[in-house]
Amino acid sequence: MFTDEYFMGMAFQEAQIALEKDEVPIGCVIVANNRVIAKSHNLTETLNDVTAHAEMQAITSAANYLGGKYLINCTLYVTLEPCVMCSGALSWSQISKVVIGARDEQRGFINKNLSLHPKTEIVSGVMENECSSIVKEFFKAKR
Ligand SMILES: [Zn+2]
């Protein structure tokens, strides 16, 4: 039951909440021991803050929950590939695993030849179509 698809589904629900708020629809959850310890969605418009990406909030929230700054033994599920800022933060967190829904060829960290912490496992393409479509549809509607 606790598959990557299951937790990505929860991240996708967060993206849908962002969409309802007219935010770029990106969501994420952080899981430890098959339990969601943080969930968030992009809030850059609501908070008027370019750093309010879903991942940044979830990292802070998970560290608060755990009572320590490192996210060892945690997995982040995020609907869109993290940007350079978020990949930097994830790297500092030493998170064990990052599961990505859709790739972001332009702004994602992978094409920038950046890597996360050496111990971080990266999985990509979980619920890729849904995670990609929700962002594409959002920007199509904006034009
Ligand atoms: Zn980001």
Coordinates of C-alpha atoms and ligand atoms in Angstrom, one line a residue:
M1 CA 0.0 0.0 0.0
F2 CA 2.8 2.5 0.8
T3 CA 4.1 2.7 -2.7
D4 CA 5.8 5.7 -4.4
E5 CA 2.5 6.1 -6.3
Y6 CA 0.5 6.3 -3.1
F7 CA 2.6 9.1 -1.6
M8 CA 2.9 10.9 -5.0
G9 CA -0.9 10.9 -5.0
M10 CA -0.8 12.9 -1.8
A11 CA 1.7 15.3 -3.2
F12 CA -0.5 15.7 -6.2
Q13 CA -3.5 16.6 -3.9
E14 CA -1.3 19.4 -2.5
A15 CA -0.7 20.6 -6.1
Q16 CA -4.5 20.7 -6.6
I17 CA -4.9 22.8 -3.5
A18 CA -2.3 25.2 -4.9
L19 CA -4.2 25.3 -8.2
E20 CA -7.4 26.3 -6.3
K21 CA -5.4 29.2 -4.9
D22 CA -4.3 30.2 -8.4
E23 CA -0.7 29.3 -7.4
V24 CA 1.6 27.4 -9.8
P25 CA 0.3 23.8 -9.0
I26 CA 3.3 22.1 -7.4
G27 CA 2.9 20.0 -4.2
C28 CA 5.0 17.8 -2.0
V29 CA 5.0 15.5 1.0
I30 CA 7.9 14.3 3.2
V31 CA 7.5 10.8 4.5
A32 CA 9.4 9.0 7.4
N33 CA 8.6 5.4 8.3
N34 CA 5.7 5.3 5.9
R35 CA 4.2 8.3 7.7
V36 CA 3.6 11.8 6.2
I37 CA 5.5 14.2 8.5
A38 CA 5.1 17.3 6.3
K39 CA 3.0 18.4 3.3
S40 CA 2.9 21.6 1.4
H41 CA 2.3 23.3 -1.8
N42 CA 3.7 26.3 -3.7
L43 CA 2.7 29.6 -2.0
T44 CA 4.8 32.2 -3.8
E45 CA 1.8 34.4 -4.7
T46 CA -0.1 34.0 -1.4
L47 CA 3.0 34.8 0.7
N48 CA 4.5 37.2 -1.9
D49 CA 7.7 35.3 -1.4
V50 CA 9.8 33.8 -4.3
T51 CA 11.3 31.3 -1.8
A52 CA 7.9 29.8 -0.8
H53 CA 8.3 26.8 -3.0
A54 CA 6.5 23.6 -1.7
E55 CA 9.8 21.9 -1.0
M56 CA 11.3 24.7 1.1
Q57 CA 8.2 24.8 3.4
A58 CA 8.2 21.0 3.7
I59 CA 11.9 20.9 4.6
T60 CA 11.3 23.4 7.4
S61 CA 8.2 21.7 8.6
A62 CA 9.7 18.2 8.6
A63 CA 12.8 19.4 10.5
N64 CA 10.5 21.0 13.1
Y65 CA 8.5 17.8 13.4
L66 CA 11.7 15.7 13.8
G67 CA 13.4 18.2 16.1
G68 CA 16.6 18.2 14.1
K69 CA 17.7 19.8 10.9
Y70 CA 18.7 16.7 9.0
L71 CA 16.1 14.6 7.1
I72 CA 18.0 11.3 7.2
N73 CA 15.6 8.4 6.6
C74 CA 13.1 10.7 5.0
T75 CA 11.7 10.7 1.5
L76 CA 10.4 13.8 -0.4
Y77 CA 7.7 13.3 -3.0
V78 CA 7.4 16.3 -5.2
T79 CA 5.2 16.7 -8.3
L80 CA 7.7 18.7 -10.3
E81 CA 11.5 18.4 -10.4
P82 CA 13.0 20.7 -7.8
C83 CA 14.7 24.0 -8.9
V84 CA 18.2 25.0 -8.1
M85 CA 17.2 26.7 -4.8
C86 CA 15.3 23.7 -3.6
S87 CA 17.9 21.2 -4.6
G88 CA 20.4 23.2 -2.6
A89 CA 18.2 23.0 0.4
L90 CA 17.5 19.3 -0.1
S91 CA 21.2 18.7 -0.3
W92 CA 21.8 20.5 3.0
S93 CA 19.1 18.4 4.6
Q94 CA 20.9 15.2 3.7
I95 CA 17.4 13.7 2.8
S96 CA 17.6 10.0 1.9
K97 CA 15.4 9.8 -1.1
V98 CA 13.7 12.2 -3.5
V99 CA 10.9 11.0 -5.7
I100 CA 10.0 13.3 -8.6
G101 CA 6.7 13.3 -10.6
A102 CA 7.5 15.2 -13.8
R103 CA 10.9 16.6 -15.0
D104 CA 11.4 20.3 -15.4
E105 CA 13.8 20.5 -18.2
Q106 CA 14.2 24.3 -18.0
R107 CA 14.3 25.1 -14.3
G108 CA 15.0 21.7 -12.7
F109 CA 18.4 21.0 -11.1
I110 CA 19.2 17.8 -13.1
N111 CA 19.9 19.6 -16.4
K112 CA 22.1 22.1 -14.5
N113 CA 24.4 19.2 -13.6
L114 CA 23.7 19.6 -10.0
S115 CA 23.4 16.7 -7.7
L116 CA 21.9 16.3 -4.2
H117 CA 23.7 14.9 -1.2
P118 CA 25.9 11.9 -2.3
K119 CA 23.7 9.6 -0.3
T120 CA 20.4 10.8 -1.7
E121 CA 18.6 8.4 -4.0
I122 CA 16.6 10.0 -6.8
V123 CA 13.6 8.4 -8.6
S124 CA 11.8 10.2 -11.4
G125 CA 8.7 9.7 -13.4
V126 CA 6.1 8.7 -10.8
M127 CA 2.7 9.8 -11.9
E128 CA 4.6 11.8 -14.6
N129 CA 1.6 12.6 -16.9
E130 CA -0.7 13.9 -14.1
C131 CA 2.1 16.0 -12.5
S132 CA 3.2 17.4 -15.9
S133 CA -0.3 18.1 -17.2
I134 CA -1.5 20.1 -14.2
V135 CA 1.4 22.6 -14.6
K136 CA 1.0 22.8 -18.4
E137 CA -2.7 23.4 -18.2
F138 CA -2.2 26.1 -15.6
F139 CA 0.2 28.1 -17.8
K140 CA -2.0 27.5 -20.9
A141 CA -4.9 29.0 -19.0
K142 CA -2.7 32.0 -18.0
R143 CA -1.8 32.9 -21.6
Ligands
ZN1 ZN 12.1 25.3 -5.9

